[in-house]
């Protein structure tokens, strides 16, 4: 799932994504040997090992460039944030920062940092300190690097809350105008463009991580390869066979292993990249993976208790949606977009296809976020069932048929669409179901489904990609960066400051004024009072998913997964691998 994904992301029905079977790498890169240097830490002969499916090749392990859930889940283990979000409460907790304060006007945030976090790298198969400690200057460098237009970070817009970042990212002024500075090695000062109570949550994001300037400048784009990368998190990158596998090993220099009660016992993460849920599930059945998504064809058995306590359904702060590339002629008419959205039977998809407790969506912002108006019947009531207080699917289809006729495509005659998704059995099943719904509502419509490998897919739907290569409709998932509506309806779809994948344009004569109202509402909400924020975010959702129909929110995610009895893990939007534990004796006995 992409976070801009998007992400994301990014993600997906039960996991992020999924890819082709491959052997798991060994505990240390093959062929490396030699005597131990001072400060190196040898890996145990039989390390506690998590065998995990990352489901796809991570497009980037660069904190400034990561946008999808696969990349971010690994980046979060390699680099520490100023803060961290508690996986259960989503409260902001200390990580690199021990504490922080905010000026009376809400603009200046001062973070006091730990002084005991070393930079490390792999040397002869062992995690080795470089001799340098993480300082406030490393965070200044990382934040400015993300904002710098030369970096081309797709996520820089999230940091526009920092004074000077937007100008650095969109103009020629360079990164020096970004208002962040190190008062000393352990004191960081960030000045905001406007008061934002949620900045402590943004400070947990990967785009604000300390970054190793010397390694980046020496190795360029190759700095994230295992032989070059310098990190500071709970795990280090020991091996990355692109398109095949990735391995992380415990960083023994990380303070958390001894300080945090929540720290687990994983020493090695052997990650593979399998796109298809059914293939990964087969490896799970033979104990070659410690966890797995549940293939849709196995859901009935899972719900019937076939897998006992191994089977878990948990809430997840993500939304599955179909986006429109509104510059494409086939979906340029708002009546067409609204009709297509109305003709998606969200209730049936959730209950009859997915079967994992997913909630039909009438808003983009997941209900687990502050400011979400999910299931408010003032917003796209045709997307809600009668039990939810909505119009129900039959009435929605009747409305959709009228709108399609108004657009000049009675019964869909003359309308040809491409519906795209990344490689995954679950996405394919869902796309086929939506295709059938559209063809049922508009008998003369022609809907072609296109499928691409994840990295290629992300490139094809990027806002700057050539229009002719884009599909008309695409699937994505968005998972929270921080649990606030600003991160959803503003930072993803605001046409002037967000990722804006649907390419909404204020110049469109059909909806230009509505897009401008949407734009104004999301910006005004950032500094409004609590009550005003709720009304503004509600109005923004009403405009976006109903009156403009920039995207089709389909359902709110759940985590639907299998975990071996020897695996003690948490279920959250991020993986938090450092908190997981394995009963190694039980695992070895089963194998």
Coordinates of C-alpha atoms in Angstrom, one line a residue:
X1 CA 0.0 0.0 0.0
X2 CA 1.3 3.3 -0.9
X3 CA 1.2 6.1 1.6
X4 CA 1.1 8.8 -1.0
X5 CA 0.6 6.3 -1.3
X6 CA 1.0 7.4 -0.5
X7 CA 1.5 6.5 -0.3
X8 CA 1.6 4.6 0.4
X9 CA 1.3 2.0 2.2
X10 CA 2.7 2.3 -0.1
X11 CA -0.9 -0.8 1.0
X12 CA -3.9 -3.6 0.3
X13 CA -6.4 -5.9 1.8
X14 CA -4.6 -7.7 4.5
X15 CA -0.9 -6.7 4.1
X16 CA 1.0 -4.0 2.4
X17 CA 1.5 -6.0 -0.9
X18 CA 3.0 -9.3 -1.9
X19 CA 5.8 -10.9 -4.3
X20 CA 7.6 -14.1 -5.8
X21 CA 9.1 -16.8 -3.6
X22 CA 12.8 -16.9 -2.9
X23 CA 15.2 -18.5 -0.4
X24 CA 15.8 -16.6 2.9
X25 CA 19.2 -15.1 3.3
X26 CA 21.6 -16.3 6.0
X27 CA 22.3 -14.5 9.2
X28 CA 25.4 -12.7 7.8
X29 CA 26.2 -11.9 4.2
X30 CA 27.9 -14.9 2.5
X31 CA 31.6 -14.7 1.8
X32 CA 32.4 -12.1 4.4
X33 CA 35.0 -13.0 7.0
X34 CA 37.9 -11.5 8.9
X35 CA 38.9 -10.6 12.4
X36 CA 36.6 -8.5 14.6
X37 CA 37.5 -4.8 14.9
X38 CA 37.0 -2.9 18.2
X39 CA 33.4 -2.1 18.7
X40 CA 32.1 -4.9 16.4
X41 CA 29.5 -7.3 17.8
X42 CA 29.3 -10.8 16.5
X43 CA 26.0 -12.4 15.6
X44 CA 25.0 -15.5 17.6
X45 CA 25.4 -18.9 15.8
X46 CA 21.6 -19.5 16.2
X47 CA 20.0 -16.1 16.3
X48 CA 16.3 -15.5 17.1
X49 CA 15.0 -15.1 13.6
X50 CA 11.8 -13.6 12.2
X51 CA 11.0 -15.0 8.7
X52 CA 8.8 -12.3 7.1
X53 CA 7.2 -11.5 3.8
X54 CA 7.7 -7.8 2.9
X55 CA 5.5 -8.5 -0.1
X56 CA 7.4 -6.3 -2.5
X57 CA 10.8 -4.7 -3.2
X58 CA 11.0 -1.5 -1.1
X59 CA 11.3 1.3 -3.7
X60 CA 13.6 3.3 -1.5
X61 CA 15.2 3.1 2.0
X62 CA 16.1 6.8 1.9
X63 CA 14.1 8.6 4.6
X64 CA 13.7 11.6 2.3
X65 CA 12.3 9.5 -0.5
X66 CA 10.3 6.7 1.0
X67 CA 6.5 7.0 0.3
X68 CA 5.1 3.5 0.6
X69 CA 4.4 1.2 3.6
X70 CA 7.0 -1.4 2.7
X71 CA 9.8 1.1 2.5
X72 CA 8.6 3.0 5.6
X73 CA 8.3 -0.2 7.7
X74 CA 12.0 -0.8 7.1
X75 CA 13.2 2.8 7.3
X76 CA 11.5 3.0 10.7
X77 CA 13.7 0.2 12.0
X78 CA 16.9 1.7 10.6
X79 CA 16.5 5.3 11.7
X80 CA 15.2 6.7 14.9
X81 CA 12.6 9.6 15.0
X82 CA 12.5 12.5 17.3
X83 CA 9.3 11.1 18.7
X84 CA 7.3 7.9 18.3
X85 CA 3.6 7.2 18.2
X86 CA 2.4 4.7 20.8
X87 CA 1.0 1.7 18.7
X88 CA -2.0 1.4 21.0
X89 CA -2.9 4.9 22.0
X90 CA -1.2 6.9 19.1
X91 CA 0.1 9.3 21.8
X92 CA 3.4 11.0 21.1
X93 CA 6.2 9.5 23.1
X94 CA 10.0 10.3 23.3
X95 CA 12.5 8.6 21.1
X96 CA 15.6 10.6 20.1
X97 CA 14.0 13.5 21.9
X98 CA 13.8 13.1 25.7
X99 CA 11.4 16.0 26.0
X100 CA 10.2 19.1 24.2
X101 CA 8.6 22.5 24.7
X102 CA 6.5 24.9 22.6
X103 CA 6.6 28.7 22.7
X104 CA 3.6 30.6 23.8
X105 CA 2.7 31.5 20.2
X106 CA 2.8 27.8 19.2
X107 CA 5.5 28.5 16.6
X108 CA 8.8 27.4 18.1
X109 CA 9.3 23.8 19.1
X110 CA 12.5 23.0 21.1
X111 CA 13.6 19.4 21.4
X112 CA 16.1 18.1 23.9
X113 CA 17.9 15.0 22.5
X114 CA 19.7 11.9 23.8
X115 CA 23.5 12.0 23.7
X116 CA 24.0 8.2 23.6
X117 CA 22.9 7.2 20.1
X118 CA 25.8 6.1 17.8
X119 CA 25.8 5.9 14.1
X120 CA 26.6 2.3 13.0
X121 CA 27.3 0.4 9.8
X122 CA 28.0 -3.2 8.7
X123 CA 31.7 -4.2 8.7
X124 CA 32.7 -7.8 7.9
X125 CA 29.2 -9.0 8.7
X126 CA 29.0 -7.2 12.1
X127 CA 27.2 -4.1 13.3
X128 CA 30.0 -1.6 14.0
X129 CA 29.9 2.0 15.5
X130 CA 31.4 4.6 13.2
X131 CA 32.7 6.6 16.1
X132 CA 30.2 9.4 15.6
X133 CA 27.1 10.1 17.7
X134 CA 23.7 11.3 16.4
X135 CA 23.4 15.1 17.0
X136 CA 20.9 17.8 16.4
X137 CA 22.9 18.8 13.3
X138 CA 22.1 15.4 11.7
X139 CA 18.4 16.2 12.1
X140 CA 18.8 19.7 10.7
X141 CA 20.6 18.1 7.7
X142 CA 17.8 15.5 7.2
X143 CA 14.9 17.9 7.5
X144 CA 16.5 20.4 5.1
X145 CA 17.4 17.6 2.7
X146 CA 13.8 16.5 2.5
X147 CA 12.6 20.1 1.9
X148 CA 15.3 20.8 -0.7
X149 CA 13.9 20.8 -4.2
X150 CA 17.0 19.1 -5.5
X151 CA 16.2 16.0 -3.4
X152 CA 12.8 15.6 -5.2
X153 CA 11.1 14.2 -2.1
X154 CA 7.5 13.3 -2.8
X155 CA 6.7 13.7 0.9
X156 CA 8.2 17.2 1.4
X157 CA 4.8 18.8 1.4
X158 CA 4.1 17.3 4.9
X159 CA 6.9 19.5 6.2
X160 CA 5.5 22.7 4.7
X161 CA 4.3 23.3 8.3
X162 CA 8.0 24.2 9.0
X163 CA 8.7 27.8 8.1
X164 CA 10.7 28.0 4.8
X165 CA 10.2 24.4 3.7
X166 CA 7.5 25.2 1.1
X167 CA 9.7 27.9 -0.5
X168 CA 12.7 25.7 -0.4
X169 CA 10.8 22.9 -2.1
X170 CA 9.0 24.9 -4.7
X171 CA 11.4 27.7 -5.4
X172 CA 15.1 28.4 -6.0
X173 CA 16.0 29.6 -2.5
X174 CA 17.8 26.4 -1.4
X175 CA 17.4 24.6 1.8
X176 CA 19.1 27.1 4.0
X177 CA 15.9 29.1 4.4
X178 CA 14.2 26.2 6.2
X179 CA 13.7 27.4 9.9
X180 CA 15.5 24.6 11.7
X181 CA 18.7 24.9 13.7
X182 CA 20.9 23.1 16.2
X183 CA 21.4 25.3 19.3
X184 CA 24.0 22.7 20.3
X185 CA 24.5 18.9 19.8
X186 CA 21.5 18.0 21.9
X187 CA 19.1 20.9 21.3
X188 CA 17.0 21.3 18.2
X189 CA 14.8 24.3 17.4
X190 CA 12.1 24.1 14.7
X191 CA 10.1 27.2 13.8
X192 CA 6.7 26.6 12.2
X193 CA 4.9 28.6 9.6
X194 CA 1.7 28.4 11.7
X195 CA 0.8 26.9 15.0
X196 CA 0.1 23.1 14.6
X197 CA -0.7 21.1 17.7
X198 CA 0.0 17.9 15.8
X199 CA 3.6 18.8 15.0
X200 CA 4.8 16.3 17.7
X201 CA 3.2 13.6 15.6
X202 CA 4.9 14.9 12.4
X203 CA 8.2 14.7 14.3
X204 CA 7.8 10.9 14.4
X205 CA 7.8 10.6 10.6
X206 CA 10.7 9.2 8.6
X207 CA 11.2 12.4 6.6
X208 CA 12.4 14.1 9.7
X209 CA 14.9 11.5 10.7
X210 CA 18.6 12.2 11.2
X211 CA 20.5 11.4 8.1
X212 CA 24.2 10.5 7.6
X213 CA 25.5 13.5 5.5
X214 CA 29.0 12.0 4.9
X215 CA 27.6 8.7 3.6
X216 CA 25.1 10.4 1.4
X217 CA 27.6 12.8 -0.1
X218 CA 30.2 10.1 -0.7
X219 CA 27.9 7.4 -2.2
X220 CA 25.1 9.4 -3.8
X221 CA 22.1 7.3 -4.8
X222 CA 23.9 4.2 -3.7
X223 CA 24.2 5.3 -0.1
X224 CA 21.3 3.0 1.0
X225 CA 23.1 -0.2 -0.2
X226 CA 24.2 -2.5 2.6
X227 CA 27.9 -1.8 2.1
X228 CA 27.4 1.9 2.3
X229 CA 24.5 2.7 4.6
X230 CA 25.0 4.3 8.0
X231 CA 22.1 4.0 10.4
X232 CA 21.1 4.5 14.1
X233 CA 17.9 2.4 14.7
X234 CA 17.0 -0.8 16.4
X235 CA 18.2 -2.8 13.4
X236 CA 20.8 -2.5 10.7
X237 CA 20.7 -3.4 7.0
X238 CA 23.0 -6.4 6.4
X239 CA 21.8 -7.7 3.0
X240 CA 19.6 -6.5 0.2
X241 CA 19.2 -8.7 -2.9
X242 CA 17.1 -6.5 -5.0
X243 CA 13.8 -8.0 -6.1
X244 CA 14.5 -11.1 -3.9
X245 CA 15.2 -10.6 -0.3
X246 CA 16.3 -8.2 2.5
X247 CA 17.9 -8.9 5.8
X248 CA 18.0 -6.8 9.0
X249 CA 20.1 -7.6 12.0
X250 CA 19.8 -6.3 15.6
X251 CA 21.8 -3.2 16.4
X252 CA 23.3 -4.0 19.8
X253 CA 24.3 -0.3 20.2
X254 CA 20.6 0.8 20.4
X255 CA 19.7 1.9 23.9
X256 CA 16.2 0.4 23.7
X257 CA 17.2 -3.2 24.1
X258 CA 18.2 -2.6 27.7
X259 CA 16.0 0.5 28.5
X260 CA 12.6 -0.4 27.1
X261 CA 10.2 -2.9 28.7
X262 CA 8.5 -3.1 25.3
X263 CA 11.6 -4.4 23.5
X264 CA 11.4 -7.9 22.1
X265 CA 14.1 -10.5 21.3
X266 CA 14.3 -10.6 17.5
X267 CA 17.9 -10.7 16.4
X268 CA 17.6 -11.2 12.6
X269 CA 14.7 -10.4 10.2
X270 CA 14.9 -12.5 7.0
X271 CA 12.6 -10.7 4.6
X272 CA 11.4 -12.1 1.3
X273 CA 9.3 -10.4 -1.4
X274 CA 6.3 -12.5 -2.5
X275 CA 3.5 -10.8 -4.4
X276 CA 0.8 -13.4 -4.2
X277 CA -1.0 -14.1 -0.9
X278 CA -1.5 -17.8 -1.9
X279 CA 2.2 -18.4 -2.4
X280 CA 3.1 -16.7 0.9
X281 CA 0.4 -18.7 2.7
X282 CA 1.9 -21.9 1.4
X283 CA 5.2 -21.0 3.0
X284 CA 3.4 -20.1 6.2
X285 CA 1.8 -23.6 6.2
X286 CA 5.2 -25.2 6.0
X287 CA 6.6 -23.0 8.8
X288 CA 8.9 -21.1 6.5
X289 CA 7.2 -17.8 7.3
X290 CA 6.2 -16.7 10.8
X291 CA 3.2 -14.7 9.6
X292 CA 1.0 -14.4 6.6
X293 CA -1.9 -12.6 5.0
X294 CA -5.0 -14.6 4.5
X295 CA -5.8 -15.3 0.8
X296 CA -9.4 -14.4 0.0
X297 CA -10.2 -18.0 -0.9
X298 CA -9.2 -19.1 2.6
X299 CA -11.3 -16.5 4.5
X300 CA -14.3 -18.7 5.0
X301 CA -12.1 -21.4 6.6
X302 CA -10.4 -18.8 8.7
X303 CA -13.7 -17.4 9.9
X304 CA -14.9 -20.9 10.7
X305 CA -12.0 -21.4 13.1
X306 CA -9.8 -23.5 10.9
X307 CA -6.6 -21.7 12.1
X308 CA -7.7 -21.2 15.7
X309 CA -5.8 -18.5 17.6
X310 CA -3.4 -18.0 14.7
X311 CA -6.1 -16.0 12.9
X312 CA -6.4 -12.3 13.9
X313 CA -8.6 -9.4 12.8
X314 CA -7.7 -6.0 14.2
X315 CA -8.6 -2.4 13.3
X316 CA -6.2 -0.6 11.0
X317 CA -6.0 3.1 10.3
X318 CA -6.0 2.8 6.5
X319 CA -8.5 3.4 3.7
X320 CA -8.7 1.5 0.4
X321 CA -9.7 3.7 -2.5
X322 CA -10.0 4.1 -6.2
X323 CA -8.6 7.4 -7.6
X324 CA -9.5 9.2 -10.7
X325 CA -6.9 10.8 -13.0
X326 CA -9.3 13.7 -13.7
X327 CA -7.3 15.0 -16.6
X328 CA -8.1 11.8 -18.6
X329 CA -11.0 12.4 -20.9
X330 CA -13.0 9.4 -19.9
X331 CA -13.3 10.6 -16.3
X332 CA -13.0 14.3 -16.8
X333 CA -16.8 14.8 -16.3
X334 CA -17.9 15.0 -12.7
X335 CA -21.1 13.2 -13.5
X336 CA -19.2 10.2 -14.7
X337 CA -17.0 10.1 -11.6
X338 CA -20.0 10.4 -9.3
X339 CA -21.9 7.7 -11.2
X340 CA -18.9 5.3 -11.0
X341 CA -18.6 5.9 -7.3
X342 CA -22.3 5.4 -6.7
X343 CA -22.2 2.1 -8.6
X344 CA -19.7 0.5 -6.3
X345 CA -21.5 -1.7 -3.7
X346 CA -19.2 -1.2 -0.8
X347 CA -21.3 -3.3 1.5
X348 CA -21.2 -6.3 -0.8
X349 CA -17.4 -5.9 -1.3
X350 CA -16.8 -5.8 2.5
X351 CA -19.2 -8.6 3.5
X352 CA -19.2 -11.0 0.5
X353 CA -15.7 -10.5 -1.1
X354 CA -13.3 -9.4 1.7
X355 CA -15.1 -10.9 4.7
X356 CA -12.5 -9.5 7.2
X357 CA -14.6 -7.0 9.1
X358 CA -13.8 -4.1 6.8
X359 CA -16.1 -1.1 7.1
X360 CA -17.7 0.4 3.9
X361 CA -16.3 3.9 3.4
X362 CA -18.2 7.1 2.5
X363 CA -15.2 9.4 3.4
X364 CA -11.5 9.2 2.7
X365 CA -10.4 9.9 6.3
X366 CA -10.5 6.7 8.3
X367 CA -12.7 7.0 11.5
X368 CA -9.7 6.3 13.7
X369 CA -8.4 9.8 13.0
X370 CA -9.2 13.1 14.7
X371 CA -11.6 15.1 12.5
X372 CA -13.0 12.2 10.5
X373 CA -16.7 12.5 9.6
X374 CA -16.9 8.9 8.6
X375 CA -20.5 7.5 8.3
X376 CA -22.0 11.0 8.5
X377 CA -25.0 10.8 6.3
X378 CA -24.5 14.3 5.0
X379 CA -21.5 13.0 3.0
X380 CA -22.2 10.7 0.1
X381 CA -25.3 9.1 1.6
X382 CA -25.5 6.9 -1.5
X383 CA -22.3 5.2 -0.4
X384 CA -23.9 4.1 2.9
X385 CA -26.3 1.1 3.3
X386 CA -29.8 1.7 4.6
X387 CA -28.7 0.1 7.9
X388 CA -26.1 2.9 8.1
X389 CA -28.7 5.5 7.5
X390 CA -27.8 5.9 3.8
X391 CA -29.8 5.5 0.6
X392 CA -28.8 1.9 -0.1
X393 CA -27.2 0.4 -3.2
X394 CA -30.4 0.1 -5.3
X395 CA -31.2 3.8 -5.0
X396 CA -27.5 4.7 -5.6
X397 CA -27.5 2.7 -8.9
X398 CA -30.6 4.5 -10.0
X399 CA -29.0 7.9 -9.3
X400 CA -25.8 6.8 -11.1
X401 CA -27.7 5.8 -14.2
X402 CA -29.3 9.2 -14.4
X403 CA -25.9 11.0 -14.0
X404 CA -24.3 8.8 -16.6
X405 CA -27.0 9.6 -19.1
X406 CA -26.6 13.3 -18.3
X407 CA -22.9 13.0 -19.2
X408 CA -23.9 11.6 -22.6
X409 CA -23.2 7.9 -21.8
X410 CA -26.6 6.4 -21.4
X411 CA -26.2 2.8 -20.1
X412 CA -22.4 3.5 -20.4
X413 CA -22.5 3.4 -24.2
X414 CA -19.4 5.0 -25.7
X415 CA -17.5 5.1 -22.4
X416 CA -14.2 3.1 -22.2
X417 CA -12.2 3.0 -19.0
X418 CA -8.9 1.5 -17.7
X419 CA -9.0 0.3 -14.1
X420 CA -5.4 -0.3 -12.8
X421 CA -4.0 -2.1 -9.8
X422 CA -0.6 -3.4 -8.7
X423 CA 0.1 -7.2 -8.8
X424 CA -1.8 -8.9 -6.0
X425 CA -4.6 -11.6 -6.0
X426 CA -6.8 -9.6 -3.6
X427 CA -6.6 -6.4 -5.6
X428 CA -7.4 -8.4 -8.8
X429 CA -10.4 -10.0 -7.1
X430 CA -11.7 -6.6 -6.0
X431 CA -11.1 -5.0 -9.3
X432 CA -13.0 -7.8 -11.1
X433 CA -15.9 -7.3 -8.6
X434 CA -16.0 -3.5 -9.3
X435 CA -15.8 -4.1 -13.0
X436 CA -18.8 -6.4 -12.8
X437 CA -20.7 -3.8 -10.7
X438 CA -20.0 -1.1 -13.3
X439 CA -21.0 -3.4 -16.1
X440 CA -24.2 -4.3 -14.2
X441 CA -25.2 -0.7 -13.7
X442 CA -24.1 0.5 -17.2
X443 CA -24.5 -2.5 -19.6
X444 CA -22.8 -0.8 -22.5
X445 CA -19.6 0.4 -20.6
X446 CA -16.2 -1.1 -21.5
X447 CA -13.9 -1.5 -18.5
X448 CA -10.4 -2.9 -19.1
X449 CA -8.3 -4.0 -16.0
X450 CA -4.5 -3.3 -16.1
X451 CA -2.0 -4.8 -13.7
X452 CA 1.6 -3.7 -13.0
X453 CA 4.4 -4.6 -10.6
X454 CA 4.5 -2.3 -7.6
X455 CA 7.5 -0.1 -8.5
X456 CA 6.3 0.3 -12.1
X457 CA 2.8 1.0 -10.9
X458 CA 3.9 3.8 -8.6
X459 CA 5.8 5.4 -11.4
X460 CA 2.9 5.2 -13.8
X461 CA 0.5 7.0 -11.4
X462 CA 2.9 9.6 -10.2
X463 CA 1.5 13.1 -10.5
X464 CA 4.4 14.1 -12.8
X465 CA 4.2 11.0 -15.0
X466 CA 3.1 11.4 -18.7
X467 CA -0.7 11.6 -18.9
X468 CA -0.9 9.2 -21.7
X469 CA 0.6 6.4 -19.6
X470 CA -1.8 6.8 -16.7
X471 CA -4.9 4.7 -16.3
X472 CA -8.3 6.4 -15.9
X473 CA -8.9 4.8 -12.5
X474 CA -6.3 3.3 -10.1
X475 CA -6.4 1.6 -6.7
X476 CA -4.3 2.7 -3.7
X477 CA -4.5 2.6 0.0
X478 CA -3.6 5.3 2.4
X479 CA -2.5 4.7 6.0
X480 CA -2.0 7.4 8.5
X481 CA 1.3 9.2 8.9
X482 CA -0.2 10.7 12.0
X483 CA -3.8 10.3 13.3
X484 CA -5.3 13.6 12.2
X485 CA -7.6 14.5 9.3
X486 CA -5.0 17.1 8.1
X487 CA -2.8 14.1 7.1
X488 CA -5.6 12.7 5.0
X489 CA -7.9 15.1 3.3
X490 CA -5.3 18.0 3.2
X491 CA -1.9 16.4 2.7
X492 CA -3.1 13.8 0.2
X493 CA -5.6 15.7 -2.0
X494 CA -5.1 19.4 -1.5
X495 CA -4.5 20.6 -5.0
X496 CA -1.8 23.2 -4.1
X497 CA 0.0 21.6 -1.2
X498 CA -0.8 17.8 -1.2
X499 CA 0.3 14.8 -3.2
X500 CA -2.8 15.4 -5.4
X501 CA -2.7 12.1 -7.3
X502 CA -6.2 12.7 -8.8
X503 CA -4.8 15.9 -10.4
X504 CA -7.6 18.1 -9.2
X505 CA -7.4 21.5 -10.9
X506 CA -8.9 24.8 -9.9
X507 CA -8.9 25.6 -13.6
X508 CA -11.5 22.9 -14.4
X509 CA -14.6 25.0 -15.3
X510 CA -16.9 22.2 -14.2
X511 CA -15.7 22.0 -10.6
X512 CA -13.1 24.8 -10.3
X513 CA -15.0 26.7 -7.6
X514 CA -15.7 23.5 -5.6
X515 CA -12.0 22.6 -5.8
X516 CA -11.1 26.1 -4.6
X517 CA -13.6 25.8 -1.7
X518 CA -12.1 22.4 -0.8
X519 CA -8.6 23.9 -0.9
X520 CA -9.7 26.8 1.3
X521 CA -11.4 24.5 3.8
X522 CA -8.4 22.2 4.3
X523 CA -6.0 25.1 4.7
X524 CA -8.3 27.0 7.1
X525 CA -8.8 23.9 9.3
X526 CA -5.1 23.9 10.1
X527 CA -5.3 26.9 12.4
X528 CA -9.1 26.8 13.3
X529 CA -10.5 26.1 16.7
X530 CA -11.4 22.4 17.5
X531 CA -15.1 22.9 16.7
X532 CA -14.4 24.8 13.5
X533 CA -11.9 22.1 12.4
X534 CA -14.5 19.4 12.6
X535 CA -16.9 21.4 10.4
X536 CA -14.2 22.3 7.9
X537 CA -13.0 18.7 7.6
X538 CA -16.6 17.5 7.1
X539 CA -17.1 20.1 4.4
X540 CA -13.9 19.1 2.7
X541 CA -14.9 15.5 2.6
X542 CA -18.3 16.4 1.3
X543 CA -16.8 18.3 -1.5
X544 CA -14.1 15.8 -2.3
X545 CA -15.8 12.5 -2.3
X546 CA -19.4 13.7 -3.2
X547 CA -19.6 16.9 -5.1
X548 CA -16.2 16.8 -6.9
X549 CA -15.9 13.0 -6.7
X550 CA -12.1 13.1 -6.9
X551 CA -11.8 9.5 -5.6
X552 CA -13.9 6.5 -4.5
X553 CA -13.3 5.6 -0.9
X554 CA -14.2 1.9 -0.8
X555 CA -13.5 0.5 2.7
X556 CA -11.7 1.1 6.0
X557 CA -9.1 -1.5 6.5
X558 CA -8.7 -4.2 9.1
X559 CA -5.5 -6.2 9.6
X560 CA -6.5 -9.8 8.6
X561 CA -3.5 -12.0 9.3
X562 CA -2.1 -15.3 10.5
X563 CA 0.7 -15.5 13.1
X564 CA 2.4 -18.6 14.4
X565 CA 1.9 -19.5 18.0
X566 CA 5.5 -18.9 18.8
X567 CA 5.3 -15.3 17.5
X568 CA 4.4 -12.6 20.0
X569 CA 3.7 -9.4 18.0
X570 CA 1.6 -6.3 18.0
X571 CA -0.9 -5.3 15.4
X572 CA -0.5 -1.6 14.4
X573 CA -0.2 0.5 11.3
X574 CA 3.6 0.4 11.6
X575 CA 5.3 -2.9 12.2
X576 CA 7.3 -1.9 15.3
X577 CA 9.5 -5.0 14.8
X578 CA 11.7 -4.2 17.7
X579 CA 8.7 -5.0 20.0
X580 CA 8.2 -8.5 18.6
X581 CA 9.4 -11.7 20.2
X582 CA 9.8 -15.3 19.1
X583 CA 9.9 -18.5 21.3
X584 CA 12.8 -19.9 19.4
X585 CA 12.6 -23.3 21.0
X586 CA 9.0 -23.7 20.0
X587 CA 9.7 -22.6 16.5
X588 CA 12.6 -25.0 16.1
X589 CA 10.6 -27.8 17.4
X590 CA 7.8 -27.1 14.9
X591 CA 10.3 -27.0 12.0

